[in-house]
Amino acid sequence: MSNNNLKKPYFFRLIFLLVLIISSAILYLIEETLHDNKRNAALTITQKFVEKLDDEIHYAISSTTSLASAVKRYNGNIPNFDEVAQNILYFHPNVDALELSKQGKITHIHPLNGNEAAMGLDTLASPHTKVEAKLSKDSNSLILSGPLELVQGGQAIVGRQPITLLNDTDLPYFWGFAISVIKLDKFFNSDGIKELNDEGYSFTLTKNHLTTNSQQTIFTSEQPLNGDPETLSISLPNAHWSFNVTPINGWHNLTRLFIGIFLTLIFSTFIAKFFYRTFEQKQNYNYLEQMVGERTKQLNEHLKRLQLSVSSADQRLFELDLQSQEILVSNEDTSVSGLHTSGQFIPFSQWQENIHPDDFKHVRKSIISLMFYKNQHNFEYREKMPDGHWSWVQAKGEVIERDQKNKPLRVTGVLNNINNNKQREEVLRTLAESATKESNEIFKIIVRQLSNFFDMDMVLIGIIDEKKPHLINTLSA
């Protein structure tokens, strides 16, 4: 497996995209649920207001029907108009004024105070009222007009009920209108409007214009609509009103939405990195496991070959752990070393007990030299064998592991039993020291026999003159 595959961001991008899609879908569902809940709450509070408004408007314009009935009862001549009108207004508190318009001209107003400017107005001829007044006359039906700018000041919605009487020949004829005036500022200054404002809603009340079919605003809140409104309808005589409502801050909380989007991106990035790191660690673990397995197999094969060569050459392997101050010696041949570790690391002190006292300082200096001055070093010392006798051992060591500061951590090497070589050297040294010129021939015979006995190809024994060290007096060869 190549490590370059781990650096490719495709896996990270895929996980990021999947988590982002899922998180975005969840965020969308949450936002839509909150949006629906908000709309339902707006509909609940608005429904109550609209139902109340519908009832009040129908009840208010019913005052024109009551006034028209009184006119018909008196056959167009009401002797006590103010009294009749006052009684009607008592039961219709939302109506500001009642008027009679004979043949389209206003002839009676109650209360007259403040409304004098409207007296004598021809509703069938005035540009602001003639279209709807004529439509009401021709259809002989109640029509709700407005909002209108009153000549006496202010805005109002006006209900016109056409009055038809019979003449002397019992034929119907148009007498005029019974009119109710409902001023907007009074009518819409109610608890329902205040509640909508307090709950944080903006709203408009609109109607379709009878002639242009355009939307005409009847009443609106101080704050404009924000977004797609919820709309409730109010059906009135010859009119269709719409009450539109939205939260002042809109249906969606933009701050919450942006925070949600930001958290979604953070969450998606975190999850993608988590899965990517997990995947990467698993890939690295599998890669390292494979490499370790291959390396272990190679080391085992190398160790088997080394152990085979060591066992055939009277040698033993050793390993020094300089951090734990422990040593491990292989158990192939107990004649090479007197130390038995049974395949386990043992303390240095136990190994030091087997070193000859005269060689201890030399061994210590050699190990220090190996650690700090040389990567490889050979040294000789005497070691106590299992039967108690001392045997010469040659150690060949090498530093195989160091830390970042180049401090040695581990040393490995082999131990050779060189006791026989030492014995041969000692015999030859003894013979050399006892040799004389008179016994030269005998000495040669003895050296030759020793050479054959010790299986040596060549033996050279000579005497070095102290005055002439560059010259060697050969005794035997």
Coordinates of C-alpha atoms in Angstrom, one line a residue:
M1 CA 0.0 0.0 0.0
S2 CA 1.2 3.5 -0.8
N3 CA 1.1 6.3 1.7
N4 CA 0.2 8.7 -1.2
N5 CA -3.2 7.2 -1.2
L6 CA -3.8 8.5 2.3
K7 CA -3.0 12.0 1.2
K8 CA -5.8 12.1 -1.4
P9 CA -8.7 14.1 -0.1
Y10 CA -11.4 12.2 -2.0
F11 CA -12.5 10.2 1.1
F12 CA -12.6 13.4 3.2
R13 CA -14.6 15.2 0.6
L14 CA -17.1 12.3 0.2
I15 CA -17.7 12.1 3.9
F16 CA -18.0 15.9 4.2
L17 CA -20.5 16.0 1.4
L18 CA -22.6 13.2 2.8
V19 CA -22.7 14.7 6.3
L20 CA -23.4 18.1 4.9
I21 CA -26.3 16.8 2.9
I22 CA -27.8 15.0 5.9
S23 CA -27.2 17.9 8.3
S24 CA -28.6 20.4 5.8
A25 CA -31.7 18.2 5.4
I26 CA -32.1 18.0 9.2
L27 CA -31.6 21.8 9.5
Y28 CA -34.2 22.3 6.7
L29 CA -36.7 20.1 8.4
I30 CA -36.2 21.9 11.7
E31 CA -36.5 25.3 10.1
E32 CA -39.6 24.2 8.2
T33 CA -41.2 22.8 11.4
L34 CA -40.5 26.1 13.2
H35 CA -41.8 28.0 10.2
D36 CA -45.0 26.0 10.2
N37 CA -45.4 26.4 13.9
K38 CA -45.0 30.1 13.5
R39 CA -47.6 30.3 10.8
N40 CA -50.0 28.2 12.8
A41 CA -49.6 30.5 15.8
A42 CA -50.2 33.5 13.6
L43 CA -53.3 31.9 12.1
T44 CA -54.6 31.1 15.6
I45 CA -54.3 34.6 17.0
T46 CA -55.4 36.2 13.6
Q47 CA -58.4 33.9 13.2
K48 CA -59.9 35.2 16.5
F49 CA -59.4 38.8 15.4
V50 CA -60.8 38.3 11.9
E51 CA -63.9 36.5 13.2
K52 CA -64.6 39.3 15.6
L53 CA -63.9 41.9 12.9
D54 CA -66.3 40.1 10.5
D55 CA -69.0 40.1 13.1
E56 CA -68.6 43.7 14.0
I57 CA -68.6 45.0 10.4
H58 CA -71.7 43.0 9.5
Y59 CA -73.4 44.3 12.6
A60 CA -72.3 47.9 12.0
I61 CA -73.6 48.0 8.4
S62 CA -76.8 46.3 9.5
S63 CA -77.7 49.8 10.9
T64 CA -78.4 50.9 7.3
T65 CA -81.0 48.2 7.1
S66 CA -82.6 49.4 10.3
L67 CA -82.6 53.0 9.0
A68 CA -84.0 52.0 5.6
S69 CA -86.8 50.1 7.3
A70 CA -87.8 53.3 9.3
V71 CA -87.9 55.3 6.1
K72 CA -90.1 52.8 4.4
R73 CA -92.4 52.7 7.5
Y74 CA -92.9 56.4 7.2
N75 CA -93.0 56.3 3.4
G76 CA -90.0 58.5 3.1
N77 CA -91.0 61.2 5.6
I78 CA -89.5 60.6 9.0
P79 CA -90.7 63.2 11.4
N80 CA -88.3 62.3 14.2
F81 CA -85.1 61.3 12.3
D82 CA -82.7 62.3 15.0
E83 CA -84.5 60.2 17.6
V84 CA -84.7 57.2 15.3
A85 CA -81.0 57.5 14.3
Q86 CA -79.9 58.0 17.9
N87 CA -81.7 54.8 19.0
I88 CA -80.0 52.9 16.2
L89 CA -76.6 54.2 17.1
Y90 CA -77.1 53.2 20.7
F91 CA -77.2 49.6 19.6
H92 CA -74.4 50.1 17.0
P93 CA -71.5 51.8 18.9
N94 CA -69.0 51.3 16.0
V95 CA -71.1 53.5 13.7
D96 CA -70.1 57.1 13.8
A97 CA -73.0 58.6 11.8
L98 CA -76.2 57.8 10.0
E99 CA -77.4 59.7 6.9
L100 CA -80.3 59.9 4.5
S101 CA -79.6 60.7 0.9
K102 CA -82.9 61.5 -1.0
Q103 CA -82.4 61.0 -4.7
G104 CA -78.6 60.8 -4.0
K105 CA -78.4 64.1 -2.1
I106 CA -77.7 64.0 1.7
T107 CA -80.6 65.6 3.5
H108 CA -80.3 64.2 7.1
I109 CA -77.2 63.5 9.2
H110 CA -77.0 62.4 12.8
P111 CA -75.1 63.6 14.7
L112 CA -74.9 66.7 12.6
N113 CA -72.2 68.3 14.8
G114 CA -68.9 67.9 13.0
N115 CA -70.5 66.5 9.9
E116 CA -72.1 69.7 8.5
A117 CA -69.8 69.7 5.5
A118 CA -71.4 66.6 4.2
M119 CA -74.9 68.0 4.1
G120 CA -76.3 68.4 0.6
L121 CA -73.5 66.2 -1.0
D122 CA -74.8 64.4 -4.1
T123 CA -73.5 60.9 -3.8
L124 CA -74.6 60.0 -7.4
A125 CA -72.6 62.9 -8.8
S126 CA -69.5 63.2 -6.6
P127 CA -66.4 61.7 -8.3
H128 CA -65.4 59.8 -5.1
T129 CA -68.8 58.1 -4.6
K130 CA -70.8 58.1 -7.9
V131 CA -69.5 54.8 -9.3
E132 CA -70.3 52.7 -6.2
A133 CA -73.5 54.7 -5.4
K134 CA -74.8 54.1 -9.0
L135 CA -73.9 50.4 -8.7
S136 CA -75.8 50.1 -5.4
K137 CA -78.9 51.9 -6.9
D138 CA -78.8 49.8 -10.1
S139 CA -78.4 46.5 -8.2
N140 CA -80.7 47.5 -5.5
S141 CA -78.3 46.0 -2.9
L142 CA -76.2 47.1 0.0
I143 CA -72.7 48.0 -1.0
L144 CA -69.8 48.7 1.4
S145 CA -67.5 51.5 0.0
G146 CA -64.2 52.8 1.1
P147 CA -62.0 53.7 2.6
L148 CA -63.1 57.2 1.6
E149 CA -61.8 60.6 2.4
L150 CA -64.8 62.3 4.0
V151 CA -65.5 65.9 3.1
Q152 CA -66.0 66.6 6.8
G153 CA -62.5 65.1 7.5
G154 CA -61.1 61.7 8.3
Q155 CA -61.3 58.3 6.6
A156 CA -64.3 55.9 6.8
I157 CA -65.9 52.9 5.2
V158 CA -69.5 53.7 4.1
G159 CA -72.4 51.3 3.8
R160 CA -75.2 52.3 1.3
Q161 CA -78.6 50.6 1.4
P162 CA -80.8 51.7 -1.5
I163 CA -84.4 52.5 -0.5
T164 CA -87.3 51.7 -2.9
L165 CA -90.8 53.0 -2.3
L166 CA -94.1 52.7 -4.0
N167 CA -95.7 55.6 -5.7
D168 CA -99.4 56.4 -5.9
T169 CA -99.9 53.8 -8.6
D170 CA -98.1 51.2 -6.5
L171 CA -95.1 51.2 -8.8
P172 CA -91.6 51.0 -7.1
Y173 CA -89.3 53.9 -7.5
F174 CA -85.8 54.8 -6.1
W175 CA -86.2 57.0 -3.1
G176 CA -82.5 57.3 -2.0
F177 CA -80.0 55.7 0.3
A178 CA -79.7 54.9 4.0
I179 CA -76.0 55.5 4.8
S180 CA -73.9 54.4 7.7
V181 CA -70.4 56.0 8.3
I182 CA -67.8 54.0 10.1
K183 CA -64.5 55.9 10.8
L184 CA -61.4 53.7 10.6
D185 CA -59.4 55.3 13.4
K186 CA -62.2 54.4 15.9
F187 CA -63.2 51.1 14.5
F188 CA -59.7 49.6 14.3
N189 CA -58.5 50.9 17.6
S190 CA -59.5 47.7 19.4
D191 CA -58.1 45.2 21.8
G192 CA -57.6 42.7 18.9
I193 CA -55.3 45.2 17.0
K194 CA -53.3 45.8 20.2
E195 CA -52.9 42.1 20.8
L196 CA -51.5 41.6 17.3
N197 CA -49.0 44.4 17.8
D198 CA -48.0 43.1 21.2
E199 CA -47.4 39.6 19.8
G200 CA -45.0 41.1 17.1
Y201 CA -47.2 40.9 14.0
S202 CA -47.6 43.3 11.2
F203 CA -50.8 43.3 9.1
T204 CA -52.8 44.9 6.4
L205 CA -56.6 44.9 5.6
T206 CA -57.2 45.2 1.9
K207 CA -60.1 44.9 -0.5
N208 CA -60.7 44.6 -4.3
H209 CA -61.7 47.9 -5.8
L210 CA -65.1 47.5 -7.5
T211 CA -64.0 49.2 -10.7
T212 CA -60.3 48.7 -11.1
N213 CA -60.2 45.3 -9.3
S214 CA -56.9 46.4 -7.7
Q215 CA -56.0 45.9 -4.1
Q216 CA -57.0 48.8 -2.0
T217 CA -55.6 49.2 1.5
I218 CA -58.2 49.8 4.2
F219 CA -56.0 49.6 7.3
T220 CA -52.4 48.7 8.0
S221 CA -50.1 48.4 10.9
E222 CA -47.1 50.7 11.5
Q223 CA -44.7 48.0 10.5
P224 CA -44.9 46.7 6.9
L225 CA -45.4 43.1 6.0
N226 CA -42.3 41.0 6.0
G227 CA -42.4 38.0 3.6
D228 CA -45.3 35.9 2.3
P229 CA -48.3 36.6 4.5
E230 CA -51.0 34.4 6.0
T231 CA -54.3 35.6 4.5
L232 CA -57.8 35.3 5.9
S233 CA -60.9 36.4 4.0
I234 CA -63.9 38.5 5.1
S235 CA -66.9 38.3 2.8
L236 CA -69.1 41.4 2.9
P237 CA -72.0 42.7 0.8
N238 CA -70.6 43.3 -2.7
A239 CA -67.0 43.3 -1.2
H240 CA -64.2 40.9 -0.5
W241 CA -61.7 41.9 2.2
S242 CA -58.4 40.2 2.9
F243 CA -56.6 40.3 6.2
N244 CA -52.8 39.7 5.7
V245 CA -50.4 39.1 8.6
T246 CA -46.7 38.3 9.0
P247 CA -44.3 38.5 11.9
I248 CA -42.6 41.8 12.1
N249 CA -39.2 40.0 11.8
G250 CA -40.4 37.6 9.2
W251 CA -41.2 34.0 9.3
H252 CA -37.6 32.9 9.4
N253 CA -35.1 33.9 12.0
L254 CA -32.1 34.8 9.9
T255 CA -29.7 34.9 12.9
R256 CA -30.8 31.4 13.9
L257 CA -30.6 30.2 10.3
F258 CA -27.0 31.5 9.8
I259 CA -25.9 30.0 13.1
G260 CA -27.5 26.7 12.0
I261 CA -25.7 26.8 8.7
F262 CA -22.4 27.7 10.4
L263 CA -22.8 24.9 12.9
T264 CA -23.8 22.5 10.1
L265 CA -20.5 23.3 8.3
I266 CA -18.5 22.9 11.5
F267 CA -20.2 19.6 12.3
S268 CA -19.8 18.3 8.8
T269 CA -16.1 19.2 8.8
F270 CA -15.5 17.6 12.2
I271 CA -17.3 14.4 11.3
A272 CA -15.5 14.1 8.0
K273 CA -12.1 14.7 9.7
F274 CA -13.0 12.2 12.4
F275 CA -13.9 9.5 9.8
Y276 CA -10.9 10.4 7.7
R277 CA -8.5 10.2 10.6
T278 CA -10.0 6.9 11.7
F279 CA -9.7 5.6 8.2
E280 CA -6.1 6.9 7.9
Q281 CA -5.1 5.4 11.3
K282 CA -6.5 2.1 10.2
Q283 CA -4.7 2.2 6.9
N284 CA -1.5 3.3 8.7
Y285 CA -2.0 0.5 11.3
N286 CA -2.5 -2.1 8.5
Y287 CA 0.5 -0.8 6.6
L288 CA 2.7 -0.8 9.7
E289 CA 1.4 -4.2 10.7
Q290 CA 2.3 -5.5 7.3
M291 CA 5.7 -3.9 7.4
V292 CA 6.4 -5.2 10.9
G293 CA 5.3 -8.6 9.8
E294 CA 7.6 -8.6 6.9
R295 CA 10.5 -7.1 8.9
T296 CA 9.9 -9.7 11.7
K297 CA 10.0 -12.5 9.2
Q298 CA 13.2 -11.2 7.8
L299 CA 14.7 -10.8 11.2
N300 CA 13.7 -14.3 12.2
E301 CA 15.2 -15.7 9.1
H302 CA 18.4 -13.7 9.7
L303 CA 18.4 -14.8 13.4
K304 CA 18.1 -18.4 12.5
R305 CA 21.0 -18.1 10.1
L306 CA 23.0 -16.3 12.7
Q307 CA 22.2 -18.7 15.4
L308 CA 23.2 -21.6 13.1
S309 CA 26.5 -20.0 12.3
V310 CA 27.1 -19.1 16.0
S311 CA 26.3 -22.6 17.3
S312 CA 28.7 -24.1 14.7
A313 CA 31.5 -21.7 15.8
D314 CA 31.5 -22.1 19.6
Q315 CA 29.8 -18.6 20.0
R316 CA 26.9 -17.1 21.9
L317 CA 24.8 -14.0 21.1
F318 CA 24.4 -11.3 23.7
E319 CA 22.4 -8.1 23.9
L320 CA 22.8 -5.2 26.3
D321 CA 19.8 -3.0 27.2
L322 CA 21.6 0.2 28.4
Q323 CA 18.3 1.9 29.5
S324 CA 17.2 -0.9 31.9
Q325 CA 20.8 -2.0 32.7
E326 CA 20.1 -5.6 31.7
I327 CA 21.7 -8.3 29.6
L328 CA 20.5 -11.2 27.5
V329 CA 22.8 -14.2 26.5
S330 CA 21.7 -17.0 24.2
N331 CA 21.8 -20.5 25.6
E332 CA 23.2 -22.4 22.6
D333 CA 26.5 -23.4 24.2
T334 CA 27.1 -23.2 27.9
S335 CA 30.9 -23.8 27.4
V336 CA 31.2 -20.3 25.8
S337 CA 29.9 -18.3 28.8
G338 CA 29.1 -19.2 32.4
L339 CA 26.0 -16.9 32.3
H340 CA 22.5 -18.5 32.0
T341 CA 19.6 -16.1 31.2
S342 CA 17.1 -18.7 30.0
G343 CA 16.1 -16.4 27.2
Q344 CA 15.3 -13.5 29.6
F345 CA 17.0 -10.2 30.4
I346 CA 18.9 -10.2 33.7
P347 CA 20.5 -7.3 35.6
F348 CA 24.1 -6.2 34.8
S349 CA 25.1 -7.0 38.4
Q350 CA 24.5 -10.7 37.8
W351 CA 26.8 -10.7 34.8
Q352 CA 29.5 -8.7 36.6
E353 CA 29.6 -11.4 39.3
N354 CA 30.9 -13.8 36.7
I355 CA 33.8 -11.5 35.5
H356 CA 37.2 -12.1 36.9
P357 CA 38.1 -9.4 39.5
D358 CA 41.4 -8.6 37.7
D359 CA 39.5 -8.0 34.4
F360 CA 36.5 -6.0 35.7
K361 CA 38.1 -2.5 35.2
H362 CA 39.2 -3.5 31.7
V363 CA 35.7 -4.7 30.8
R364 CA 34.1 -1.6 32.2
K365 CA 36.5 0.7 30.2
S366 CA 35.9 -1.4 27.0
I367 CA 32.1 -1.0 27.4
I368 CA 32.4 2.7 27.9
S369 CA 34.7 3.0 24.9
L370 CA 32.1 1.0 22.8
M371 CA 29.3 3.3 23.9
F372 CA 30.8 6.7 23.5
Y373 CA 33.9 6.4 21.3
K374 CA 33.4 3.5 18.9
N375 CA 30.5 1.9 17.2
Q376 CA 32.2 -1.5 17.3
H377 CA 34.7 -2.8 19.8
N378 CA 36.4 -6.1 20.8
F379 CA 37.7 -7.0 24.3
E380 CA 38.7 -10.0 26.2
Y381 CA 38.1 -11.1 29.8
R382 CA 37.9 -14.1 32.0
E383 CA 34.5 -15.5 32.9
K384 CA 33.5 -18.1 35.5
M385 CA 32.2 -21.2 34.0
P386 CA 29.3 -23.3 35.5
D387 CA 31.9 -25.8 37.0
G388 CA 33.7 -22.9 38.7
H389 CA 36.9 -22.6 36.6
W390 CA 37.8 -19.4 34.7
S391 CA 37.7 -19.3 31.0
W392 CA 38.9 -16.7 28.5
V393 CA 36.1 -15.1 26.5
Q394 CA 36.3 -12.6 23.6
A395 CA 33.4 -10.1 23.2
K396 CA 32.6 -8.4 19.9
G397 CA 30.0 -5.7 20.4
E398 CA 28.2 -3.1 18.2
V399 CA 25.9 -0.3 19.1
I400 CA 22.7 -0.9 17.1
E401 CA 20.3 1.8 18.6
R402 CA 20.7 5.4 19.7
D403 CA 18.3 8.0 20.8
Q404 CA 17.7 11.5 19.3
K405 CA 20.7 12.8 21.3
N406 CA 22.9 10.0 20.0
K407 CA 23.0 8.4 23.3
P408 CA 23.5 4.6 23.0
L409 CA 20.5 2.5 23.9
R410 CA 21.2 -1.1 22.8
V411 CA 24.3 -3.2 22.1
T412 CA 24.5 -6.6 20.5
G413 CA 27.3 -8.9 19.7
V414 CA 28.8 -12.4 20.1
L415 CA 30.9 -14.1 22.7
N416 CA 33.8 -16.4 21.6
N417 CA 35.5 -19.0 23.9
I418 CA 39.2 -18.3 23.3
N419 CA 40.5 -20.3 26.3
N420 CA 42.4 -22.8 24.1
N421 CA 44.1 -20.0 22.2
K422 CA 45.2 -18.4 25.5
Q423 CA 46.6 -21.7 26.7
R424 CA 48.6 -22.1 23.5
E425 CA 49.9 -18.6 23.8
E426 CA 50.9 -19.3 27.4
V427 CA 52.8 -22.5 26.5
L428 CA 54.7 -20.8 23.7
R429 CA 55.5 -17.8 25.9
T430 CA 56.9 -20.1 28.6
L431 CA 59.1 -21.9 26.1
A432 CA 60.4 -18.7 24.7
E433 CA 61.4 -17.3 28.0
S434 CA 63.3 -20.5 28.9
A435 CA 65.1 -20.8 25.6
T436 CA 69.0 -20.5 25.3
K437 CA 71.4 -20.9 22.4
E438 CA 72.8 -24.1 23.8
S439 CA 69.4 -25.7 23.7
N440 CA 68.5 -24.2 20.3
E441 CA 68.3 -27.6 18.5
I442 CA 66.3 -29.2 21.3
F443 CA 64.0 -26.1 21.4
K444 CA 63.3 -26.4 17.7
I445 CA 62.2 -30.0 18.1
I446 CA 59.9 -29.1 20.9
V447 CA 58.3 -26.1 19.0
R448 CA 57.8 -28.4 16.0
Q449 CA 56.1 -31.0 18.1
L450 CA 53.9 -28.3 19.8
S451 CA 52.9 -26.9 16.4
N452 CA 51.8 -30.3 15.2
F453 CA 50.0 -30.9 18.5
F454 CA 48.1 -27.6 18.4
D455 CA 47.4 -27.9 14.6
M456 CA 49.2 -24.7 13.7
D457 CA 50.5 -23.9 10.2
M458 CA 53.3 -21.7 11.5
V459 CA 55.0 -20.9 14.8
L460 CA 57.6 -18.2 15.2
I461 CA 59.5 -17.7 18.4
G462 CA 62.2 -15.1 18.8
I463 CA 64.1 -12.9 21.2
I464 CA 63.9 -9.1 20.8
D465 CA 67.1 -7.3 21.7
E466 CA 66.3 -4.4 24.0
K467 CA 69.1 -2.3 22.6
K468 CA 68.0 -3.1 19.0
P469 CA 64.2 -3.5 19.1
H470 CA 64.0 -3.5 15.4
L471 CA 65.9 -6.8 15.2
I472 CA 64.5 -10.2 16.2
N473 CA 66.7 -13.1 17.0
T474 CA 64.7 -16.1 15.7
L475 CA 64.9 -19.1 18.0
S476 CA 62.7 -21.4 16.1
A477 CA 60.2 -21.3 13.2

